[in-house]
Amino acid sequence: NYLINKFIDIKNLMVIYFFLLYALCSSAELFEGYYRQAEEIMKNMTIDEKIGQMFFPRYEPDNVTDDILNKKPGGFVLFARDFDFEESYIQNYIMEMQNLSNISMGLPLGLSVDEEGGTVVRVSPKHRKEGIFPSPQEIYNQSGIDGILKIDKEKRDLLRKFYLNINLAPVADISYNSSDYIYPRTLGRDVAESTKYIGEDVNGYVTDNFTCCAKHFPGYGSNIDTHGDIAIDTRSYETFQNEDFKTFEAAISKKVPMILVSHNIVVCKDDKYPASISKTWHDILRNELKYSGLILTDDLSMGAIKKYTNNVSEAVLAVQAGNDILLTSDYYKHLEAVKEAYKSGNIKEEIINRACKRIIAWKLKYILFREPDKEDEEQEEPDSTVLIITVSALGVILVGTLIFFLIMYLKNKNKKSDVDEGGLIAES
């Protein structure tokens, strides 16, 4: 009984120890060092301005000035048509982008493109002397991951030249089958090599202070193109845990600023809604994979998603699910739907505030390059020496406690033996 009781004590102590260890080693939210500054900015914002920050609509040059002044979008998505001009016009284009950012209520615009390489390119077709960027798969076959990292540095330099600050890449999906829709956009290798690639590529972007976006969570698999129709993914959750999640976990470990969620219906966790508007899948990304950065929808105007919203706005469902940024080509419709949902109480203000705070904090870090709040920076990046000393001290305490209980147990056992021996002598 003594041993059982002491074992329970030791077990409880170990639980407390590992809980403390986990708390010490767990990092704060990705942009938490900038939250105080973001909150100060938000004090002077209306609810409509906060909602506006959550939208990255398709760039429409004819309406863009009016949209910025009246609807306050957080940024735009640009396409190949927006770069269909000659080199002589580049300076005019840059001045136009600078002017747009200057009128966006003091907050810079997030200006994004899909420059994956290969079949999905926006800027390089017209503005790279060597032609479009090859796909990561093509580069890997010639020069491995190091070759991809070198080309992606060139990508960032080209995008910066055009005043862009987000590349909606890399594709973190895993595909082995050349007949898969997503295959040409992936590395086309096994889980281990794909995971290594994504981790190193994201690290290259982050250390170069340029925003990248891992996509398409929870993993595209062999599904059809969702631009036109819905894809139903019937794979088991264990498959995602053992394969598809690995690349996203690698991206998260390297502090990827953005993760984009697909429109696939992944039935193992939610057979009703596409992942992009599924709260279940967003909760998995936040709670199981511990992601605290920005979550984006794929374009809410794609054909796949419209069939599964049951006459409820795709944008409203996207906000309710937990997305921070909504990509859309139906900007006005989706913006008004979210505003109406807020007014009717179907979207809580705390959800909008949480998303807006992340977005502004990201802009402070990646576009404005502000210094983080010192107190929050210390919380976000705990000093490794202090962490090592603390963990070591807890380890010593744990070992010491175990030794103490062992000694007490042995002493008690010896006393019990003496009593038993004394009793036998008395009887004899």
Short mmCIF file of C-alpha atoms in Angstrom, two decimals:
data_model
loop_
_atom_site.label_atom_id
_atom_site.label_comp_id
_atom_site.label_asym_id
_atom_site.label_seq_id
_atom_site.Cartn_x
_atom_site.Cartn_y
_atom_site.Cartn_z
CA ASN A 1 0.00 0.00 0.00
CA TYR A 2 2.86 2.33 0.87
CA LEU A 3 4.46 1.68 -2.53
CA ILE A 4 1.17 2.22 -4.36
CA ASN A 5 0.53 5.51 -2.55
CA LYS A 6 4.05 6.75 -3.27
CA PHE A 7 3.73 5.68 -6.91
CA ILE A 8 0.59 7.79 -7.19
CA ASP A 9 2.47 10.73 -5.65
CA ILE A 10 5.30 10.28 -8.14
CA LYS A 11 2.85 9.99 -11.02
CA ASN A 12 1.13 13.24 -10.03
CA LEU A 13 4.49 14.95 -9.66
CA MET A 14 5.52 13.81 -13.13
CA VAL A 15 2.27 15.11 -14.62
CA ILE A 16 2.89 18.51 -13.02
CA TYR A 17 6.51 18.45 -14.18
CA PHE A 18 5.69 17.71 -17.79
CA PHE A 19 2.86 20.27 -17.76
CA LEU A 20 5.33 22.93 -16.59
CA LEU A 21 7.87 21.76 -19.16
CA TYR A 22 5.27 21.99 -21.93
CA ALA A 23 4.23 25.47 -20.81
CA LEU A 24 7.84 26.63 -20.83
CA CYS A 25 8.63 25.20 -24.25
CA SER A 26 5.38 26.29 -25.95
CA SER A 27 5.85 29.51 -27.91
CA ALA A 28 3.39 32.38 -27.89
CA GLU A 29 1.30 33.28 -30.92
CA LEU A 30 3.24 33.95 -34.10
CA PHE A 31 2.72 37.74 -34.21
CA GLU A 32 2.12 38.28 -30.51
CA GLY A 33 5.07 40.62 -30.19
CA TYR A 34 3.12 43.10 -32.33
CA TYR A 35 -0.32 42.70 -30.75
CA ARG A 36 -0.09 45.75 -28.48
CA GLN A 37 0.78 48.00 -31.40
CA ALA A 38 -2.03 46.45 -33.43
CA GLU A 39 -4.53 47.03 -30.63
CA GLU A 40 -3.52 50.69 -30.43
CA ILE A 41 -4.16 51.06 -34.16
CA MET A 42 -7.51 49.26 -33.86
CA LYS A 43 -8.75 51.73 -31.23
CA ASN A 44 -9.20 54.28 -34.01
CA MET A 45 -10.84 51.89 -36.48
CA THR A 46 -14.54 51.43 -37.16
CA ILE A 47 -16.03 47.95 -37.39
CA ASP A 48 -16.36 48.38 -41.17
CA GLU A 49 -12.65 49.16 -41.42
CA LYS A 50 -11.81 46.08 -39.36
CA ILE A 51 -13.98 43.90 -41.58
CA GLY A 52 -12.36 45.48 -44.65
CA GLN A 53 -8.92 44.33 -43.47
CA MET A 54 -10.11 40.71 -43.72
CA PHE A 55 -10.70 40.95 -47.48
CA PHE A 56 -8.12 40.47 -50.22
CA PRO A 57 -10.24 40.83 -53.37
CA ARG A 58 -9.15 40.42 -56.96
CA TYR A 59 -7.35 43.57 -58.11
CA GLU A 60 -9.61 45.67 -60.37
CA PRO A 61 -7.68 48.71 -61.64
CA ASP A 62 -10.80 50.63 -62.67
CA ASN A 63 -12.29 50.51 -59.16
CA VAL A 64 -9.25 50.16 -56.92
CA THR A 65 -8.96 53.76 -55.69
CA ASP A 66 -12.65 53.95 -54.79
CA ASP A 67 -12.47 50.54 -53.11
CA ILE A 68 -9.53 51.57 -50.93
CA LEU A 69 -11.11 54.87 -49.91
CA ASN A 70 -14.58 53.49 -49.20
CA LYS A 71 -14.26 49.78 -48.45
CA LYS A 72 -10.81 49.62 -46.82
CA PRO A 73 -9.59 46.19 -48.04
CA GLY A 74 -6.58 44.65 -46.35
CA GLY A 75 -4.96 43.89 -49.68
CA PHE A 76 -5.43 42.51 -53.18
CA VAL A 77 -4.67 39.46 -55.27
CA LEU A 78 -3.07 40.30 -58.61
CA PHE A 79 -3.06 38.09 -61.70
CA ALA A 80 -1.04 37.80 -64.92
CA ARG A 81 -3.22 40.36 -66.68
CA ASP A 82 -2.08 42.98 -64.14
CA PHE A 83 1.53 42.59 -65.30
CA ASP A 84 0.84 42.51 -69.02
CA PHE A 85 2.90 45.62 -69.81
CA GLU A 86 6.34 46.43 -71.15
CA GLU A 87 9.45 47.10 -69.06
CA SER A 88 9.19 50.82 -69.81
CA TYR A 89 5.96 51.00 -67.80
CA ILE A 90 7.35 49.40 -64.61
CA GLN A 91 8.14 52.70 -62.89
CA ASN A 92 4.60 53.95 -63.53
CA TYR A 93 3.23 50.71 -62.10
CA ILE A 94 5.37 51.05 -58.95
CA MET A 95 4.24 54.65 -58.42
CA GLU A 96 0.64 53.51 -58.77
CA MET A 97 1.12 50.81 -56.12
CA GLN A 98 2.82 53.28 -53.77
CA ASN A 99 0.00 55.77 -54.19
CA LEU A 100 -2.58 53.09 -53.43
CA SER A 101 -0.80 52.16 -50.21
CA ASN A 102 -0.55 55.83 -49.25
CA ILE A 103 -4.33 56.25 -49.32
CA SER A 104 -5.10 53.04 -47.41
CA MET A 105 -5.71 54.72 -44.00
CA GLY A 106 -2.14 54.41 -42.83
CA LEU A 107 -2.00 50.65 -43.17
CA PRO A 108 -0.05 49.21 -46.10
CA LEU A 109 -1.80 46.91 -48.52
CA GLY A 110 -1.04 43.23 -48.75
CA LEU A 111 -0.25 42.75 -52.44
CA SER A 112 -0.20 39.10 -53.39
CA VAL A 113 0.32 36.86 -56.40
CA ASP A 114 0.60 33.14 -57.14
CA GLU A 115 4.16 32.79 -58.39
CA GLU A 116 4.61 29.08 -57.78
CA GLY A 117 6.60 28.36 -60.91
CA GLY A 118 5.64 26.02 -63.75
CA THR A 119 1.92 26.09 -64.57
CA VAL A 120 1.04 28.81 -62.03
CA VAL A 121 2.93 32.06 -62.63
CA ARG A 122 1.83 35.72 -62.77
CA VAL A 123 4.83 38.05 -63.02
CA SER A 124 7.61 36.03 -64.65
CA PRO A 125 5.95 35.40 -68.06
CA LYS A 126 6.45 39.05 -69.02
CA HIS A 127 9.21 40.19 -66.71
CA ARG A 128 11.87 37.49 -66.35
CA LYS A 129 14.50 37.44 -69.05
CA GLU A 130 14.97 33.68 -68.79
CA GLY A 131 11.20 33.09 -69.13
CA ILE A 132 8.77 31.75 -66.54
CA PHE A 133 10.10 30.28 -63.34
CA PRO A 134 10.29 26.48 -63.62
CA SER A 135 8.16 24.44 -61.23
CA PRO A 136 9.77 23.28 -57.97
CA GLN A 137 9.55 19.74 -59.33
CA GLU A 138 11.53 20.65 -62.46
CA ILE A 139 14.19 22.45 -60.44
CA TYR A 140 14.44 19.60 -57.94
CA ASN A 141 15.05 17.07 -60.71
CA GLN A 142 17.99 19.15 -61.92
CA SER A 143 19.55 20.62 -58.78
CA GLY A 144 17.65 19.41 -55.71
CA ILE A 145 16.29 21.50 -52.87
CA ASP A 146 19.26 23.87 -53.00
CA GLY A 147 18.28 24.73 -56.57
CA ILE A 148 14.72 25.53 -55.47
CA LEU A 149 15.96 27.78 -52.67
CA LYS A 150 18.14 29.69 -55.12
CA ILE A 151 15.28 30.21 -57.59
CA ASP A 152 12.90 31.24 -54.82
CA LYS A 153 15.34 33.96 -53.77
CA GLU A 154 15.18 35.21 -57.35
CA LYS A 155 11.36 35.07 -57.14
CA ARG A 156 11.32 37.23 -54.04
CA ASP A 157 13.62 39.77 -55.64
CA LEU A 158 11.39 39.97 -58.71
CA LEU A 159 8.19 40.32 -56.65
CA ARG A 160 9.75 43.04 -54.51
CA LYS A 161 10.65 44.91 -57.70
CA PHE A 162 6.92 45.08 -58.44
CA TYR A 163 6.00 46.27 -54.93
CA LEU A 164 4.49 42.90 -54.05
CA ASN A 165 4.82 41.52 -50.54
CA ILE A 166 3.10 38.10 -50.58
CA ASN A 167 3.76 35.02 -52.66
CA LEU A 168 0.85 32.57 -52.39
CA ALA A 169 3.29 29.66 -52.43
CA PRO A 170 4.76 27.11 -51.79
CA VAL A 171 2.41 24.24 -52.55
CA ALA A 172 2.78 21.96 -49.54
CA ASP A 173 0.61 19.17 -50.94
CA ILE A 174 2.03 15.69 -51.42
CA SER A 175 1.35 13.84 -54.66
CA TYR A 176 3.02 10.78 -56.18
CA ASN A 177 0.72 10.23 -59.14
CA SER A 178 1.48 12.18 -62.32
CA SER A 179 -2.21 12.00 -63.30
CA ASP A 180 -3.28 13.99 -60.19
CA TYR A 181 -4.48 17.53 -60.83
CA ILE A 182 -2.15 18.93 -58.18
CA TYR A 183 0.90 16.80 -59.08
CA PRO A 184 2.75 19.28 -61.40
CA ARG A 185 2.57 21.92 -58.66
CA THR A 186 4.05 19.68 -55.94
CA LEU A 187 7.57 18.37 -55.40
CA GLY A 188 6.34 14.97 -56.57
CA ARG A 189 8.38 13.18 -53.90
CA ASP A 190 7.72 11.18 -50.75
CA VAL A 191 6.64 12.59 -47.39
CA ALA A 192 10.15 12.87 -45.97
CA GLU A 193 11.63 14.77 -48.92
CA SER A 194 8.53 16.96 -49.38
CA THR A 195 8.60 17.83 -45.69
CA LYS A 196 12.28 18.76 -45.87
CA TYR A 197 11.65 20.94 -48.92
CA ILE A 198 8.74 22.84 -47.38
CA GLY A 199 10.60 23.46 -44.13
CA GLU A 200 13.69 24.81 -45.87
CA ASP A 201 11.72 26.84 -48.40
CA VAL A 202 9.54 28.51 -45.77
CA ASN A 203 12.64 29.22 -43.70
CA GLY A 204 14.16 30.96 -46.72
CA TYR A 205 11.15 33.26 -47.05
CA VAL A 206 10.89 33.99 -43.32
CA THR A 207 14.58 34.79 -42.86
CA ASP A 208 14.35 37.04 -45.93
CA ASN A 209 11.36 38.88 -44.37
CA PHE A 210 9.04 38.03 -47.24
CA THR A 211 5.59 36.52 -46.72
CA CYS A 212 4.88 33.10 -48.14
CA CYS A 213 1.76 30.98 -47.84
CA ALA A 214 1.71 27.18 -47.49
CA LYS A 215 -1.21 25.60 -49.34
CA HIS A 216 -3.63 23.75 -49.58
CA PHE A 217 -4.44 22.57 -46.05
CA PRO A 218 -5.32 19.86 -45.03
CA GLY A 219 -3.68 18.41 -48.16
CA TYR A 220 -4.99 18.20 -51.72
CA GLY A 221 -4.29 14.54 -52.43
CA SER A 222 -5.54 13.14 -55.73
CA ASN A 223 -8.68 15.29 -55.87
CA ILE A 224 -10.06 17.10 -58.90
CA ASP A 225 -9.66 20.79 -59.71
CA THR A 226 -12.00 22.76 -57.43
CA HIS A 227 -12.09 25.82 -59.69
CA GLY A 228 -15.07 24.28 -61.43
CA ASP A 229 -16.51 21.56 -59.21
CA ILE A 230 -16.36 20.15 -55.72
CA ALA A 231 -13.81 17.53 -54.70
CA ILE A 232 -14.79 14.85 -52.18
CA ASP A 233 -11.82 13.48 -50.26
CA THR A 234 -12.55 10.13 -48.58
CA ARG A 235 -9.13 9.42 -47.10
CA SER A 236 -8.83 8.50 -43.43
CA TYR A 237 -7.76 11.00 -40.79
CA GLU A 238 -4.76 8.79 -40.02
CA THR A 239 -3.59 9.30 -43.60
CA PHE A 240 -3.58 13.05 -43.10
CA GLN A 241 -1.78 12.74 -39.77
CA ASN A 242 0.89 10.43 -41.18
CA GLU A 243 1.36 12.14 -44.55
CA ASP A 244 -0.31 15.42 -45.51
CA PHE A 245 0.07 17.16 -42.15
CA LYS A 246 3.83 16.61 -42.13
CA THR A 247 4.61 19.34 -44.65
CA PHE A 248 2.32 21.82 -42.90
CA GLU A 249 3.88 20.96 -39.55
CA ALA A 250 7.29 21.67 -41.10
CA ALA A 251 6.02 25.04 -42.37
CA ILE A 252 4.56 25.88 -38.96
CA SER A 253 7.81 24.97 -37.21
CA LYS A 254 9.55 27.53 -39.45
CA LYS A 255 6.93 30.21 -38.60
CA VAL A 256 5.10 30.34 -41.91
CA PRO A 257 3.04 33.58 -41.85
CA MET A 258 0.07 32.25 -43.86
CA ILE A 259 -1.67 28.94 -44.56
CA LEU A 260 -4.36 28.64 -47.23
CA VAL A 261 -7.20 26.13 -46.86
CA SER A 262 -8.65 24.19 -49.79
CA HIS A 263 -12.25 23.89 -50.95
CA ASN A 264 -12.16 20.08 -50.79
CA ILE A 265 -14.79 18.35 -48.68
CA VAL A 266 -12.72 16.08 -46.46
CA VAL A 267 -15.29 13.68 -45.09
CA CYS A 268 -13.25 12.09 -42.29
CA LYS A 269 -13.91 15.20 -40.18
CA ASP A 270 -16.64 17.17 -41.98
CA ASP A 271 -18.80 15.71 -44.74
CA LYS A 272 -21.00 18.82 -44.97
CA TYR A 273 -18.71 21.74 -45.69
CA PRO A 274 -15.54 22.29 -47.75
CA ALA A 275 -12.48 22.60 -45.51
CA SER A 276 -12.21 26.31 -46.32
CA ILE A 277 -15.50 27.00 -44.51
CA SER A 278 -15.37 24.14 -42.02
CA LYS A 279 -14.87 25.16 -38.39
CA THR A 280 -13.81 21.59 -37.63
CA TRP A 281 -10.83 21.76 -39.98
CA HIS A 282 -9.85 25.22 -38.76
CA ASP A 283 -9.95 23.98 -35.18
CA ILE A 284 -7.63 21.13 -36.16
CA LEU A 285 -5.20 23.58 -37.73
CA ARG A 286 -5.29 25.84 -34.66
CA ASN A 287 -5.46 23.25 -31.87
CA GLU A 288 -3.83 20.07 -33.14
CA LEU A 289 -1.18 21.61 -35.38
CA LYS A 290 -0.84 24.63 -33.04
CA TYR A 291 -0.90 27.21 -35.83
CA SER A 292 -1.34 30.82 -34.71
CA GLY A 293 -0.59 32.70 -37.93
CA LEU A 294 -2.97 33.88 -40.65
CA ILE A 295 -5.44 31.43 -42.19
CA LEU A 296 -6.70 32.20 -45.71
CA THR A 297 -9.51 30.83 -47.81
CA ASP A 298 -8.97 29.85 -51.38
CA ASP A 299 -10.97 32.12 -53.71
CA LEU A 300 -14.54 32.09 -52.39
CA SER A 301 -15.84 32.61 -55.92
CA MET A 302 -14.60 29.26 -57.21
CA GLY A 303 -17.22 26.87 -58.51
CA ALA A 304 -16.65 24.20 -55.88
CA ILE A 305 -17.77 26.19 -52.88
CA LYS A 306 -21.00 27.66 -54.19
CA LYS A 307 -22.75 24.28 -54.27
CA TYR A 308 -22.34 23.61 -50.56
CA THR A 309 -23.30 26.81 -48.78
CA ASN A 310 -27.08 26.19 -48.63
CA ASN A 311 -27.91 29.78 -49.59
CA VAL A 312 -25.73 31.17 -46.80
CA SER A 313 -22.95 33.51 -47.92
CA GLU A 314 -19.64 31.76 -48.49
CA ALA A 315 -17.91 34.72 -46.86
CA VAL A 316 -20.04 34.56 -43.72
CA LEU A 317 -19.35 30.86 -43.32
CA ALA A 318 -15.65 31.49 -43.91
CA VAL A 319 -15.49 34.06 -41.11
CA GLN A 320 -17.50 31.83 -38.76
CA ALA A 321 -15.16 28.93 -39.52
CA GLY A 322 -12.13 30.90 -38.37
CA ASN A 323 -10.47 32.37 -41.47
CA ASP A 324 -8.55 35.60 -41.00
CA ILE A 325 -8.33 36.58 -44.68
CA LEU A 326 -10.91 35.98 -47.39
CA LEU A 327 -9.77 35.81 -51.01
CA THR A 328 -12.60 36.61 -53.41
CA SER A 329 -13.52 37.72 -56.89
CA ASP A 330 -17.07 38.60 -55.72
CA TYR A 331 -15.80 41.36 -53.45
CA TYR A 332 -18.83 43.63 -53.04
CA LYS A 333 -21.28 40.79 -52.49
CA HIS A 334 -19.11 39.03 -49.93
CA LEU A 335 -18.14 42.22 -48.10
CA GLU A 336 -21.75 43.31 -47.66
CA ALA A 337 -22.76 39.82 -46.53
CA VAL A 338 -20.20 39.87 -43.72
CA LYS A 339 -21.23 43.37 -42.64
CA GLU A 340 -24.88 42.30 -42.52
CA ALA A 341 -23.99 39.15 -40.58
CA TYR A 342 -22.21 41.30 -38.02
CA LYS A 343 -25.16 43.66 -37.69
CA SER A 344 -27.56 40.73 -37.21
CA GLY A 345 -25.32 39.08 -34.61
CA ASN A 346 -24.39 36.07 -36.76
CA ILE A 347 -20.75 37.12 -36.62
CA LYS A 348 -19.42 38.23 -33.24
CA GLU A 349 -17.23 41.31 -32.97
CA GLU A 350 -14.57 39.34 -31.07
CA ILE A 351 -14.06 37.13 -34.15
CA ILE A 352 -13.51 40.20 -36.34
CA ASN A 353 -11.21 41.81 -33.77
CA ARG A 354 -9.11 38.67 -33.43
CA ALA A 355 -8.63 38.37 -37.20
CA CYS A 356 -7.97 42.08 -37.67
CA LYS A 357 -5.38 42.08 -34.89
CA ARG A 358 -3.48 39.22 -36.52
CA ILE A 359 -3.57 40.95 -39.91
CA ILE A 360 -2.30 44.28 -38.59
CA ALA A 361 0.37 42.55 -36.48
CA TRP A 362 1.52 40.70 -39.59
CA LYS A 363 1.71 43.99 -41.52
CA LEU A 364 3.75 45.58 -38.75
CA LYS A 365 6.22 42.71 -38.88
CA TYR A 366 6.43 41.93 -42.60
CA ILE A 367 5.55 45.14 -44.45
CA LEU A 368 6.30 48.04 -42.09
CA PHE A 369 9.22 46.19 -40.41
CA ARG A 370 8.42 47.72 -37.02
CA GLU A 371 10.30 46.67 -33.92
CA PRO A 372 8.17 44.34 -31.79
CA ASP A 373 7.01 45.33 -28.33
CA LYS A 374 9.93 44.39 -26.07
CA GLU A 375 7.83 42.75 -23.34
CA ASP A 376 5.88 40.68 -25.85
CA GLU A 377 9.02 39.87 -27.82
CA GLU A 378 10.51 38.34 -24.68
CA GLN A 379 7.39 36.24 -24.22
CA GLU A 380 7.33 35.19 -27.85
CA GLU A 381 11.03 34.30 -28.03
CA PRO A 382 12.08 33.15 -24.54
CA ASP A 383 15.79 33.29 -23.87
CA SER A 384 17.19 29.83 -24.60
CA THR A 385 19.66 29.99 -21.70
CA VAL A 386 16.91 30.71 -19.18
CA LEU A 387 14.81 27.93 -20.70
CA ILE A 388 17.68 25.42 -20.46
CA ILE A 389 18.43 26.37 -16.84
CA THR A 390 14.76 26.17 -15.85
CA VAL A 391 14.22 22.82 -17.53
CA SER A 392 17.44 21.48 -16.02
CA ALA A 393 16.37 22.63 -12.55
CA LEU A 394 13.01 20.94 -12.92
CA GLY A 395 14.79 17.79 -14.04
CA VAL A 396 17.00 17.83 -10.95
CA ILE A 397 13.93 18.32 -8.74
CA LEU A 398 12.17 15.41 -10.41
CA VAL A 399 15.16 13.06 -10.07
CA GLY A 400 15.73 14.17 -6.48
CA THR A 401 12.11 13.52 -5.61
CA LEU A 402 12.21 10.06 -7.16
CA ILE A 403 15.38 9.23 -5.17
CA PHE A 404 13.73 10.53 -1.97
CA PHE A 405 10.67 8.32 -2.42
CA LEU A 406 12.89 5.34 -3.22
CA ILE A 407 14.90 5.85 -0.01
CA MET A 408 11.72 6.23 2.02
CA TYR A 409 10.34 3.07 0.49
CA LEU A 410 13.51 1.09 1.27
CA LYS A 411 13.59 2.41 4.87
CA ASN A 412 9.96 1.43 5.34
CA LYS A 413 10.66 -2.01 3.89
CA ASN A 414 13.61 -2.53 6.29
CA LYS A 415 11.51 -1.49 9.29
CA LYS A 416 8.81 -3.92 8.25
CA SER A 417 11.43 -6.70 7.98
CA ASP A 418 12.73 -5.91 11.49
CA VAL A 419 9.24 -6.06 12.94
CA ASP A 420 8.51 -9.37 11.23
CA GLU A 421 11.82 -10.83 12.43
CA GLY A 422 11.16 -9.64 15.99
CA GLY A 423 7.75 -11.21 15.98
CA LEU A 424 9.11 -14.57 14.89
CA ILE A 425 11.74 -14.57 17.66
CA ALA A 426 9.15 -13.73 20.30
CA GLU A 427 6.91 -16.59 19.14
CA SER A 428 9.78 -19.06 19.26
#
